XYZ file of C-alpha atoms in Angstrom:
732
model
C -22.451 -0.320 -15.742
C -19.623 -0.847 -13.283
C -18.685 1.962 -10.940
C -15.759 4.059 -12.094
C -12.398 3.002 -10.715
C -10.858 5.435 -8.209
C -7.278 6.684 -8.256
C -5.884 6.271 -4.729
C -2.800 8.307 -3.832
C -0.498 8.250 -0.758
C 0.252 11.228 1.468
C 2.951 11.224 4.105
C 2.349 14.863 5.049
C 0.259 17.949 4.328
C 2.199 18.990 1.202
C 1.858 15.497 -0.257
C -1.831 15.543 0.558
C -2.425 18.852 -1.219
C -0.333 17.656 -4.176
C -2.470 14.511 -4.416
C -5.781 16.401 -4.334
C -4.699 19.211 -6.650
C -3.362 16.770 -9.256
C -6.483 14.634 -9.427
C -6.673 11.974 -6.728
C -10.109 10.461 -6.160
C -9.011 9.299 -2.722
C -5.970 9.751 -0.492
C -4.624 7.336 2.082
C -2.536 8.538 4.988
C -1.548 7.730 8.537
C -1.749 9.394 11.898
C 0.893 9.346 14.573
C -0.101 5.927 15.938
C -0.812 2.370 14.695
C 0.539 3.189 11.265
C 2.824 0.941 9.178
C 4.773 3.982 7.928
C 5.446 5.492 11.325
C 8.598 7.190 9.982
C 6.667 9.222 7.415
C 5.670 12.784 8.352
C 2.109 11.649 9.120
C -0.662 13.759 10.599
C -1.444 15.216 13.990
C -5.111 15.075 15.009
C -5.774 18.726 14.238
C -4.276 18.372 10.771
C -6.362 15.258 10.190
C -9.556 17.197 10.847
C -8.493 19.809 8.329
C -7.430 17.407 5.575
C -10.638 15.378 5.868
C -12.771 18.517 5.481
C -10.498 19.822 2.704
C -10.927 16.565 0.792
C -14.675 16.228 1.253
C -15.327 19.763 0.016
C -13.692 18.652 -3.235
C -15.311 15.236 -3.519
C -12.168 13.365 -2.445
C -12.192 10.475 0.034
C -9.720 9.959 2.864
C -8.671 6.535 4.118
C -6.561 6.278 7.272
C -4.082 3.467 7.774
C -4.323 1.720 11.121
C -2.448 -1.199 9.649
C -0.118 -2.437 12.367
C -0.519 -5.387 14.702
C -1.959 -4.291 18.040
C -1.290 -5.702 21.507
C -4.142 -6.481 23.912
C -3.065 -3.637 26.176
C -3.062 -1.226 23.198
C -6.547 -2.100 21.974
C -8.369 0.512 24.037
C -6.096 3.298 22.779
C -6.461 2.062 19.182
C -10.249 2.052 19.417
C -10.322 5.502 20.995
C -8.271 6.752 18.059
C -10.603 4.963 15.624
C -13.456 6.746 17.399
C -11.806 10.088 16.710
C -11.388 9.202 13.009
C -14.988 8.017 12.847
C -16.255 11.286 14.314
C -14.307 13.586 11.948
C -15.665 11.741 8.911
C -12.794 9.544 7.679
C -14.186 7.452 4.820
C -12.551 4.121 5.732
C -9.902 2.472 7.872
C -7.176 0.351 6.283
C -6.567 -2.473 8.750
C -4.217 -5.431 9.118
C -5.009 -6.705 12.615
C -8.070 -8.994 12.560
C -8.651 -8.468 16.290
C -8.816 -4.713 15.819
C -11.146 -5.180 12.843
C -13.384 -7.418 14.971
C -13.786 -4.671 17.574
C -14.203 -1.855 15.022
C -17.027 -3.736 13.322
C -18.739 -4.278 16.670
C -18.440 -0.678 17.907
C -18.639 1.204 14.585
C -20.737 -1.029 12.313
C -21.094 1.751 9.713
C -17.355 2.535 9.568
C -16.031 0.996 6.309
C -12.987 -1.262 6.687
C -10.440 -2.163 4.014
C -8.225 -5.195 4.618
C -4.634 -4.098 4.117
C -2.311 -5.866 1.697
C -0.601 -6.994 4.913
C -3.599 -9.279 5.360
C -1.978 -11.458 2.655
C -5.060 -12.066 0.503
C -4.314 -13.541 -2.910
C -7.277 -15.684 -3.966
C -11.077 -15.754 -4.078
C -11.334 -17.777 -0.866
C -9.378 -15.096 0.980
C -11.598 -12.321 -0.356
C -14.735 -14.200 0.711
C -13.272 -14.749 4.187
C -12.454 -11.036 4.494
C -15.989 -10.183 3.397
C -17.430 -12.435 6.104
C -15.300 -10.656 8.698
C -16.784 -7.294 7.717
C -14.338 -5.869 5.191
C -15.969 -4.104 2.263
C -12.686 -3.860 0.355
C -9.582 -6.031 0.067
C -6.172 -4.699 -0.933
C -4.860 -7.637 -2.930
C -1.324 -8.988 -2.624
C 1.032 -7.465 -5.172
C 1.984 -10.917 -6.450
C -1.234 -11.502 -8.402
C -1.382 -11.677 -12.180
C -4.057 -9.960 -14.244
C -5.798 -13.308 -14.844
C -5.890 -14.018 -11.099
C -7.325 -10.569 -10.342
C -9.872 -11.020 -13.128
C -10.939 -14.409 -11.739
C -11.621 -12.900 -8.310
C -13.485 -9.917 -9.784
C -15.740 -12.189 -11.856
C -16.795 -14.281 -8.874
C -17.455 -11.768 -6.103
C -18.572 -8.164 -5.722
C -16.237 -7.225 -2.853
C -14.285 -4.095 -3.761
C -10.746 -4.896 -4.927
C -7.811 -2.535 -4.576
C -4.707 -3.157 -6.699
C -1.268 -1.546 -6.508
C -0.285 0.023 -9.833
C 2.815 2.090 -9.060
C 5.626 2.361 -6.544
C 7.905 0.258 -4.388
C 7.474 -3.493 -4.089
C 8.225 -5.701 -1.107
C 10.057 -8.886 -2.023
C 8.190 -10.691 0.753
C 4.435 -11.107 0.804
C 3.279 -8.130 2.840
C 2.508 -8.933 6.445
C 4.733 -12.017 6.449
C 8.188 -10.425 6.758
C 10.364 -10.823 9.854
C 13.710 -9.720 8.397
C 13.747 -6.229 9.878
C 12.626 -7.369 13.320
C 14.966 -10.355 13.418
C 18.144 -8.532 12.456
C 17.454 -5.028 13.704
C 14.624 -5.267 16.216
C 12.413 -3.031 14.054
C 9.192 -4.752 13.084
C 7.571 -4.018 9.740
C 4.258 -5.230 11.147
C 4.597 -2.601 13.865
C 5.448 0.244 11.499
C 9.238 0.335 11.774
C 10.603 -1.582 8.783
C 14.322 -0.873 8.276
C 14.210 -2.280 4.714
C 16.921 -4.950 4.991
C 15.842 -6.101 1.518
C 17.549 -2.964 0.148
C 20.952 -4.013 1.579
C 23.730 -5.885 -0.264
C 24.125 -9.664 0.172
C 26.598 -12.192 -1.134
C 24.922 -15.193 -2.747
C 26.541 -18.606 -2.198
C 25.841 -22.086 -3.539
C 25.522 -25.213 -1.389
C 29.337 -25.472 -1.215
C 29.561 -21.821 -0.094
C 31.045 -20.633 -3.375
C 30.041 -17.231 -4.753
C 27.189 -17.287 -7.230
C 27.045 -14.814 -10.112
C 24.156 -12.703 -8.901
C 23.037 -9.175 -8.155
C 24.765 -7.144 -5.479
C 21.282 -6.422 -4.089
C 19.475 -9.727 -4.713
C 16.428 -8.888 -2.537
C 15.763 -5.389 -3.882
C 12.933 -5.248 -6.468
C 12.445 -2.534 -9.044
C 9.487 -0.233 -8.592
C 6.142 -1.234 -10.092
C 4.662 0.687 -13.037
C 1.343 -0.394 -14.551
C 0.506 2.825 -16.374
C -0.227 0.805 -19.538
C -2.570 -1.589 -17.721
C -4.878 0.706 -15.727
C -7.567 0.588 -18.411
C -7.644 -3.216 -18.304
C -7.945 -3.183 -14.515
C -10.742 -0.619 -14.635
C -12.539 -2.660 -17.285
C -12.717 -5.811 -15.140
C -14.161 -3.878 -12.206
C -11.209 -3.185 -9.914
C -12.491 -0.551 -7.472
C -9.262 1.263 -6.732
C -5.877 1.772 -8.399
C -3.343 2.362 -5.657
C -0.046 4.215 -5.829
C 2.536 3.323 -3.172
C 4.635 6.037 -1.566
C 3.827 7.501 1.849
C 7.560 8.083 2.324
C 7.902 9.926 -0.996
C 8.134 13.680 -1.646
C 5.264 15.967 -2.574
C 6.856 16.408 -6.019
C 6.749 12.651 -6.547
C 3.095 12.576 -5.526
C 2.281 15.444 -7.900
C 4.011 13.910 -10.942
C 2.673 10.377 -10.525
C -0.871 11.520 -9.705
C -1.052 13.840 -12.711
C 0.064 11.161 -15.164
C -2.156 8.365 -13.841
C -5.108 10.796 -13.689
C -4.525 11.800 -17.298
C -4.623 8.272 -18.682
C -7.412 6.968 -16.467
C -9.560 9.858 -17.698
C -8.558 9.170 -21.288
C -9.582 5.533 -20.890
C -13.040 6.513 -19.632
C -13.450 9.140 -22.343
C -12.287 7.104 -25.356
C -12.082 3.485 -24.232
C -8.350 3.431 -24.942
C -5.183 5.495 -24.476
C -1.522 5.521 -25.434
C 1.125 6.689 -23.001
C 3.476 9.286 -24.461
C 7.269 8.916 -24.363
C 7.459 12.165 -22.409
C 5.142 10.898 -19.666
C 7.134 7.653 -19.405
C 10.252 9.773 -19.047
C 8.575 11.893 -16.350
C 7.747 8.778 -14.305
C 11.292 7.452 -14.670
C 12.799 10.821 -13.807
C 10.881 11.328 -10.586
C 11.818 7.887 -9.199
C 12.881 4.469 -10.428
C 15.145 1.699 -9.245
C 17.026 0.648 -12.367
C 13.890 0.924 -14.484
C 10.371 -0.295 -13.797
C 8.760 -3.706 -13.561
C 5.208 -4.848 -14.210
C 5.676 -7.240 -11.316
C 3.631 -10.419 -11.567
C 0.983 -8.888 -13.822
C 1.880 -11.183 -16.737
C 3.304 -13.998 -14.590
C 6.652 -14.530 -12.885
C 9.182 -11.919 -14.085
C 12.008 -14.002 -12.544
C 15.300 -12.071 -12.357
C 13.830 -9.092 -14.252
C 12.066 -8.197 -10.997
C 15.302 -7.216 -9.230
C 16.823 -3.736 -9.442
C 20.360 -5.122 -9.658
C 23.335 -3.189 -8.368
C 21.600 -0.006 -7.170
C 18.707 -0.213 -4.676
C 17.887 3.494 -4.719
C 16.645 5.988 -7.313
C 18.719 5.561 -10.451
C 17.439 8.465 -12.498
C 17.524 8.415 -16.310
C 20.493 7.915 -18.597
C 21.746 11.356 -19.622
C 25.063 10.754 -21.318
C 28.511 9.256 -20.918
C 31.848 10.456 -19.597
C 34.493 11.357 -22.169
C 37.171 12.515 -19.757
C 37.816 14.121 -16.405
C 39.538 17.506 -16.512
C 42.720 16.843 -14.584
C 43.101 18.678 -11.303
C 39.511 19.968 -11.313
C 35.988 18.849 -10.448
C 34.927 19.337 -14.083
C 34.032 16.497 -16.428
C 33.584 16.448 -20.187
C 30.535 14.455 -21.239
C 28.532 13.509 -24.310
C 24.893 14.388 -23.560
C 21.863 12.541 -24.951
C 19.329 14.971 -23.475
C 19.147 18.574 -22.324
C 20.902 19.403 -19.041
C 20.321 22.579 -17.022
C 21.942 24.340 -14.102
C 20.274 23.025 -10.939
C 19.687 19.494 -12.245
C 20.989 16.638 -10.111
C 23.374 14.190 -11.795
C 25.249 11.069 -10.776
C 28.063 9.114 -12.372
C 27.630 5.394 -11.893
C 30.947 3.722 -12.652
C 33.509 2.101 -10.367
C 32.614 4.900 -8.031
C 29.112 6.311 -7.608
C 29.077 10.049 -6.981
C 27.096 13.088 -7.999
C 25.945 16.589 -7.246
C 23.714 19.440 -8.345
C 25.072 20.879 -11.609
C 26.515 24.366 -11.038
C 28.551 24.745 -14.240
C 27.778 23.997 -17.897
C 29.939 24.933 -20.888
C 29.374 23.713 -24.455
C 32.555 22.428 -26.143
C 33.500 21.643 -29.714
C 32.586 18.277 -31.156
C 29.210 18.121 -29.415
C 30.699 17.732 -25.934
C 29.724 19.564 -22.741
C 31.831 20.374 -19.713
C 29.931 20.140 -16.407
C 30.702 20.511 -12.695
C 30.990 20.424 -9.762
C 31.546 16.640 -9.439
C 34.084 15.344 -6.964
C 35.054 11.749 -7.564
C 37.047 9.549 -9.901
C 35.656 8.602 -13.272
C 36.932 7.178 -16.533
C 35.953 7.307 -20.192
C 32.701 5.454 -20.829
C 31.176 5.788 -17.363
C 27.431 6.496 -17.592
C 26.018 9.838 -16.477
C 22.486 9.745 -15.004
C 20.115 12.596 -14.341
C 18.856 12.075 -10.796
C 16.611 15.128 -10.654
C 15.248 17.687 -13.072
C 15.001 21.219 -11.734
C 12.283 21.963 -14.289
C 10.222 18.902 -13.362
C 10.464 19.613 -9.650
C 9.550 23.279 -10.200
C 6.441 22.384 -12.217
C 5.388 19.780 -9.671
C 5.930 22.157 -6.763
C 3.769 24.821 -8.364
C 0.751 22.533 -7.947
C 0.941 22.615 -4.145
C 3.213 25.487 -3.081
C 1.634 28.700 -1.767
C -1.433 26.617 -0.979
C -2.455 25.555 2.512
C -5.442 23.706 3.913
C -7.165 27.041 4.586
C -6.099 29.420 1.811
C -4.520 29.611 -1.621
C -5.280 29.637 -5.320
C -6.659 26.119 -5.606
C -6.960 24.229 -8.884
C -9.308 21.547 -7.556
C -12.786 22.957 -6.955
C -16.320 21.637 -6.682
C -18.831 23.141 -9.145
C -21.895 24.767 -7.578
C -25.112 25.841 -9.259
C -26.818 29.107 -8.347
C -30.323 30.550 -8.741
C -30.760 34.242 -8.052
C -34.193 35.911 -7.757
C -34.955 39.604 -7.421
C -38.461 41.091 -7.787
C -40.037 44.259 -6.416
C -41.641 43.734 -3.046
C -40.044 40.347 -2.479
C -36.940 39.126 -0.707
C -33.773 38.763 -2.687
C -32.989 35.027 -2.745
C -29.920 33.041 -3.684
C -30.083 29.254 -3.818
C -26.762 27.384 -4.060
C -26.662 23.652 -4.763
C -24.030 21.022 -5.447
C -23.639 17.241 -5.579
C -20.693 15.443 -3.977
C -20.425 11.645 -4.043
C -24.139 11.366 -4.877
C -25.013 13.587 -1.893
C -27.065 16.664 -2.739
C -26.505 19.878 -0.809
C -28.528 23.092 -0.923
C -28.632 26.390 0.973
C -30.933 29.394 0.489
C -29.920 32.933 1.419
C -32.403 35.795 1.631
C -32.019 39.563 1.863
C -34.481 42.383 2.515
C -37.010 43.482 -0.200
C -36.159 47.163 0.232
C -32.716 46.532 -1.242
C -34.363 46.397 -4.662
C -34.735 49.906 -6.084
C -36.020 51.360 -9.344
C -33.102 52.016 -11.636
C -32.764 55.747 -12.449
C -29.530 55.495 -14.411
C -28.110 52.017 -15.137
C -30.116 48.913 -14.231
C -28.427 45.882 -12.673
C -28.084 43.418 -15.519
C -28.012 39.646 -15.420
C -24.379 39.860 -16.502
C -23.586 42.105 -13.514
C -25.153 39.554 -11.165
C -23.446 36.617 -12.864
C -20.068 38.336 -12.545
C -20.463 38.825 -8.775
C -21.754 35.285 -8.206
C -18.694 33.891 -9.955
C -16.210 35.556 -7.599
C -15.345 32.412 -5.601
C -11.829 33.509 -4.684
C -9.929 30.936 -2.642
C -13.019 28.960 -1.703
C -13.221 25.261 -2.623
C -15.957 26.018 -5.178
C -16.330 27.128 -8.772
C -19.414 28.452 -10.545
C -21.426 25.886 -12.467
C -24.869 26.547 -13.923
C -26.472 29.925 -13.152
C -30.139 30.873 -13.271
C -31.089 34.545 -12.830
C -34.637 35.853 -12.611
C -34.913 39.602 -11.894
C -37.337 42.362 -12.828
C -36.383 44.780 -15.553
C -35.127 48.274 -14.720
C -34.120 47.550 -11.142
C -30.988 48.289 -9.212
C -29.545 45.850 -6.680
C -26.483 46.911 -4.663
C -23.406 44.958 -5.779
C -22.381 44.741 -2.120
C -25.612 42.882 -1.336
C -25.037 40.319 -4.092
C -21.488 39.752 -2.861
C -22.649 39.442 0.726
C -25.296 36.876 -0.204
C -22.737 34.890 -2.192
C -20.237 34.899 0.687
C -22.853 33.857 3.250
C -24.209 31.160 0.952
C -20.806 29.675 0.205
C -19.918 29.695 3.904
C -23.163 27.929 4.844
C -22.741 25.407 2.034
C -19.221 24.639 3.190
C -20.440 24.041 6.729
C -23.308 21.846 5.495
C -20.929 19.641 3.523
C -18.496 19.245 6.415
C -21.328 18.475 8.832
C -22.763 15.829 6.506
C -19.580 13.749 6.745
C -19.071 14.129 10.485
C -20.509 11.407 12.728
C -21.768 11.197 16.285
C -19.582 9.953 19.128
C -19.767 6.258 19.906
C -19.420 4.789 23.349
C -16.411 2.481 23.355
C -16.724 -0.551 25.608
C -14.214 -3.371 25.366
C -14.720 -6.823 26.795
C -11.628 -8.445 28.236
C -10.383 -11.432 26.278
C -9.407 -14.619 28.033
C -8.251 -16.354 24.879
C -4.682 -17.582 24.875
C -2.612 -18.578 21.882
C -1.245 -22.078 21.416
C 2.232 -22.460 22.840
C 3.480 -25.005 20.321
C 5.277 -26.884 23.104
C 6.560 -30.198 21.882
C 6.157 -29.292 18.197
C 8.773 -29.591 15.494
C 7.865 -27.558 12.413
C 9.440 -28.926 9.220
C 9.834 -26.923 6.020
C 9.990 -30.216 4.135
C 9.607 -33.902 4.913
C 13.201 -34.816 4.010
C 14.486 -33.200 7.205
C 12.211 -35.374 9.331
C 12.941 -38.561 7.385
C 16.685 -38.078 7.832
C 16.391 -37.830 11.635
C 17.011 -40.690 14.025
C 15.992 -41.610 17.575
C 18.865 -39.669 19.097
C 17.283 -36.427 17.938
C 15.012 -36.273 21.027
C 11.698 -36.385 19.172
C 10.094 -38.995 21.411
C 6.646 -37.778 22.456
C 6.851 -34.724 20.184
C 4.504 -33.526 17.443
C 5.598 -33.191 13.823
C 4.091 -30.285 11.868
C 4.474 -30.972 8.137
C 3.479 -29.348 4.802
C 0.081 -30.511 3.534
C 1.469 -31.631 0.157
C 4.097 -33.862 1.778
C 1.615 -35.084 4.379
C -0.711 -36.412 1.671
C 1.831 -37.474 -0.946
C 4.132 -39.337 1.476
C 1.649 -40.216 4.197
C 2.689 -43.854 4.601
C 6.375 -42.957 4.852
C 5.645 -40.112 7.266
C 3.461 -42.269 9.486
C 6.098 -45.012 9.638
C 8.837 -42.509 10.434
C 6.754 -40.881 13.170
C 6.262 -44.292 14.812
C 9.978 -45.018 14.524
C 10.856 -41.714 16.201
C 8.259 -42.218 18.931
C 6.362 -39.079 17.961
C 2.984 -38.429 19.532
C 1.229 -37.226 16.363
C 1.665 -35.600 12.978
C -0.298 -32.461 12.072
C -0.290 -31.104 8.508
C -0.156 -27.404 7.769
C -1.212 -25.115 4.948
C 1.404 -22.412 4.551
C 0.975 -18.741 5.292
C 1.028 -18.257 1.507
C -0.596 -21.141 -0.384
C -0.999 -19.308 -3.689
C -0.186 -21.397 -6.747
C 0.571 -25.102 -6.622
C -0.443 -25.523 -2.978
C -3.898 -24.006 -3.583
C -4.264 -26.135 -6.691
C -3.291 -29.277 -4.768
C -5.819 -28.508 -2.021
C -8.654 -27.831 -4.474
C -7.962 -30.983 -6.486
C -7.501 -33.259 -3.465
C -9.755 -31.719 -0.836
C -11.798 -34.838 -0.050
C -8.666 -37.000 0.139
C -6.998 -34.451 2.422
C -9.998 -34.353 4.763
C -10.239 -38.156 4.882
C -6.510 -38.561 5.572
C -6.564 -35.965 8.362
C -9.566 -37.646 9.999
C -7.656 -40.919 10.124
C -4.672 -39.119 11.642
C -4.868 -36.372 14.299
C -8.063 -34.753 13.022
C -6.273 -31.396 13.097
C -4.717 -29.035 10.613
C -2.671 -25.869 11.011
C -3.732 -23.136 8.571
C -1.593 -20.034 8.125
C -3.898 -17.940 5.949
C -7.527 -16.843 6.022
C -8.316 -18.565 2.735
C -8.895 -22.144 3.914
C -10.099 -21.874 7.527
C -13.832 -21.963 6.866
C -13.779 -24.775 4.314
C -11.821 -27.180 6.538
C -13.840 -26.235 9.613
C -17.084 -26.976 7.746
C -15.615 -30.346 6.742
C -15.305 -31.238 10.427
C -11.547 -30.779 10.771
C -10.191 -29.046 13.871
C -8.537 -25.916 12.495
C -5.569 -24.518 14.386
C -4.530 -21.069 13.237
C -0.833 -20.857 12.350
C 1.696 -18.023 12.570
C 0.772 -16.584 9.159
C -2.522 -15.293 10.580
C -0.500 -12.843 12.707
C -2.525 -13.406 15.870
C -1.172 -10.717 18.167
C -4.043 -10.332 20.625
C -6.997 -12.239 22.038
C -9.427 -10.226 19.936
C -7.881 -11.717 16.784
C -8.689 -15.208 18.049
C -12.329 -14.145 18.405
C -12.243 -12.780 14.869
C -10.821 -15.942 13.340
C -13.195 -18.109 15.358
C -15.981 -16.590 13.243
C -14.458 -18.433 10.308
C -14.268 -21.685 12.259
C -10.797 -21.609 13.817
C -10.596 -23.650 17.052
C -7.402 -22.243 18.573
C -4.571 -20.153 17.221
C -0.789 -20.076 17.291
C 0.681 -16.646 17.904
C 2.271 -14.424 15.286
C 6.012 -14.734 14.763
C 6.063 -11.209 16.198
C 5.557 -12.887 19.579
C 8.798 -14.903 19.325
C 11.671 -13.216 21.074
C 14.075 -16.168 20.798
C 16.517 -15.029 18.100
C 18.104 -18.506 17.989
C 15.050 -19.947 16.291
C 14.973 -20.869 12.609
C 11.546 -19.403 11.969
C 10.845 -18.042 8.474
C 12.057 -14.491 7.929
C 10.467 -14.019 4.548
C 8.315 -15.861 2.026
C 8.566 -14.651 -1.532
C 7.127 -15.464 -4.919
C 10.560 -14.545 -6.278
C 13.198 -17.257 -5.973
C 16.774 -16.039 -5.627
C 19.685 -17.986 -7.068
C 21.916 -19.964 -4.719
C 21.495 -21.636 -1.340
C 22.750 -19.001 1.095
C 22.771 -15.237 1.560
C 25.530 -13.569 3.589
C 24.861 -10.104 4.950
C 27.384 -7.349 5.684
C 28.013 -8.701 9.180
C 28.638 -12.226 7.945
C 25.307 -13.625 9.131
C 24.004 -16.533 7.067
C 20.483 -16.803 5.700
C 19.357 -20.082 4.170
C 17.432 -19.943 0.894
C 14.788 -22.664 1.132
C 11.773 -23.565 -0.977
C 8.287 -24.443 0.183
C 6.905 -27.934 -0.350
C 5.348 -26.909 -3.677
C 8.759 -25.605 -4.843
C 7.172 -22.412 -6.172
C 8.181 -19.957 -3.426
C 11.295 -18.952 -1.560
C 11.543 -19.032 2.221
C 14.450 -17.246 3.884
C 15.580 -18.697 7.207
C 18.367 -17.373 9.419
C 21.150 -19.831 10.168
C 20.598 -21.266 13.621
C 23.208 -20.065 16.078
C 22.695 -23.115 18.243
C 21.793 -26.699 17.373
C 18.203 -27.895 17.246
C 18.617 -29.946 20.420
C 15.940 -28.439 22.631
C 13.856 -30.813 24.675
C 10.303 -31.038 23.318
C 7.761 -29.349 25.545
C 10.179 -26.885 27.093
C 10.871 -24.189 24.508
C 7.752 -23.926 22.372
C 7.791 -24.817 18.698
C 11.124 -25.676 17.100
C 11.608 -24.796 13.423
C 13.661 -27.363 11.508
C 15.580 -26.775 8.288
């Protein structure tokens, strides 16, 4: 039988962490103050991390720490020292993006589990196998996979798979986005994403006319797969992941409770049906114009996008009948109950809202509410942004509870055996099992504490009652065995003292079992340098190259072309390269080859290898999926920008798969005049151009397979750089 699927919940701070544990998380993922892709979340200081790890382990909950940013060579020592701290305090796994960091972690901490972040851009079986070879025991799959694609991977390999089931979606494949860094200098791969996808853009056609499109064409709805978690568990997915390290503790509490409820129901009955009330609860706590099931059933096309509001929309509550002239009161027709303290918003020509401070029922089924300052007209829709009752119930699951005291709901059952006979020591044995680890402590007390009962003997029920007084410990009483002589008296204070000492020792034993010994951290200097790309012209499609002439200064340069075009139009490309005086042509496999490109490679692999051998003998590969296969076929593999090589250690890591040399991550490019890709998306936006609020133009291109969108900033200067002087030149 397959291992039960875990429910993995985010925590951006201590309150969120407690809310996750108390509402049923099997595991919690969180970040510290460094090397964390959500650096703007509350996150955890080192002392708090020690406490939350112990708190979780005492309750059978795992803790995964995100060290999922790209790391510079000069930062590697600090990153590994921090990993050493996490290793020592008993963190269950690291979630990692940087392959160089992973390479060093595996070498220094071989028993420290590593999960490859979704920013590793893994979306097929080949990628999972490559990650496994590099030491990852789990892969967080790209959000763009369908159920059938996840199922295919699960059937063919036993590597643990982690799948997002709820929360915000990136429009770009995670790990491949440069939008925030390019326009605002804040890198998503370094933990500082400014979310430019949530901003408004005008969409234009090729003649720069406005296209009928969304105001926020790059802003997806939030994912909700509450109806599909049973199917994912059935096929062997190891972990169901909720997104949201920037979300509130109330959000964490609500979402965790509902997903816990239905995952348990699935395992109990083999099926479940989500109630309308629970769907409403999920919508109420956070949604962006409704939910999407993402790519679970295939391409959702325009249904993926949130539309005209990129933030929480709430749930439809009613409609405006009229505004009371000269006041901040509005008469509305309500579809659901509204209470003082609820948050509402009117979304009409103007968007405005407030906390409701006034409610008065009117004749005709209308209700007058306030205080709402803004202009509205008949028919505008009223949304409930927050429910005071929902937030209160959610808060009760974590408020008045700390990491060291409180009335906890989540407790670990312990079994007890109590023995008391004349002339022998009183003994109390306490046992429990956490994550298949068995723990036991034995407490003894002096024989002379046992006295002959002159009035009332100490009964088994008396003993059981005292043993069950767990208070605010992380334990609850499970099975109890009591063996005492008849007609004896044992001081209640002694029983309580033995219980307290036993629980304290058990707690220490459990904590100690997860803690690890210090490791000596030695780092070898890396002398590996990335490829400079000097003299290379990188083409998004062959047409751009074919349309060029000798005046375009390509003499002696290298053309880097999509693998599909390179094979399909090889004769034309070769002739054109000769005409332009180019030194050589090197094909590339994109940073995301999922779909038609993968299919083309699988179906034509031998032809591709033969054609490359007759040409340069080299290929650029931008993802981990295809490196090993081409290297084993004798082709010189050059790692491309999609591998996010940010340090020399990453080159060593990829060399294990067969990479010869590697081109640096786009994070290394500081030239803002370049037309390098800002985003690659499975979603294809209408139109040919996006215009941001500052008037900057972004070209909407397609990859060679025509099944993905690539966003490229309009070049601010012409592509007239001399080959060999400015590194790689990206050509649109």
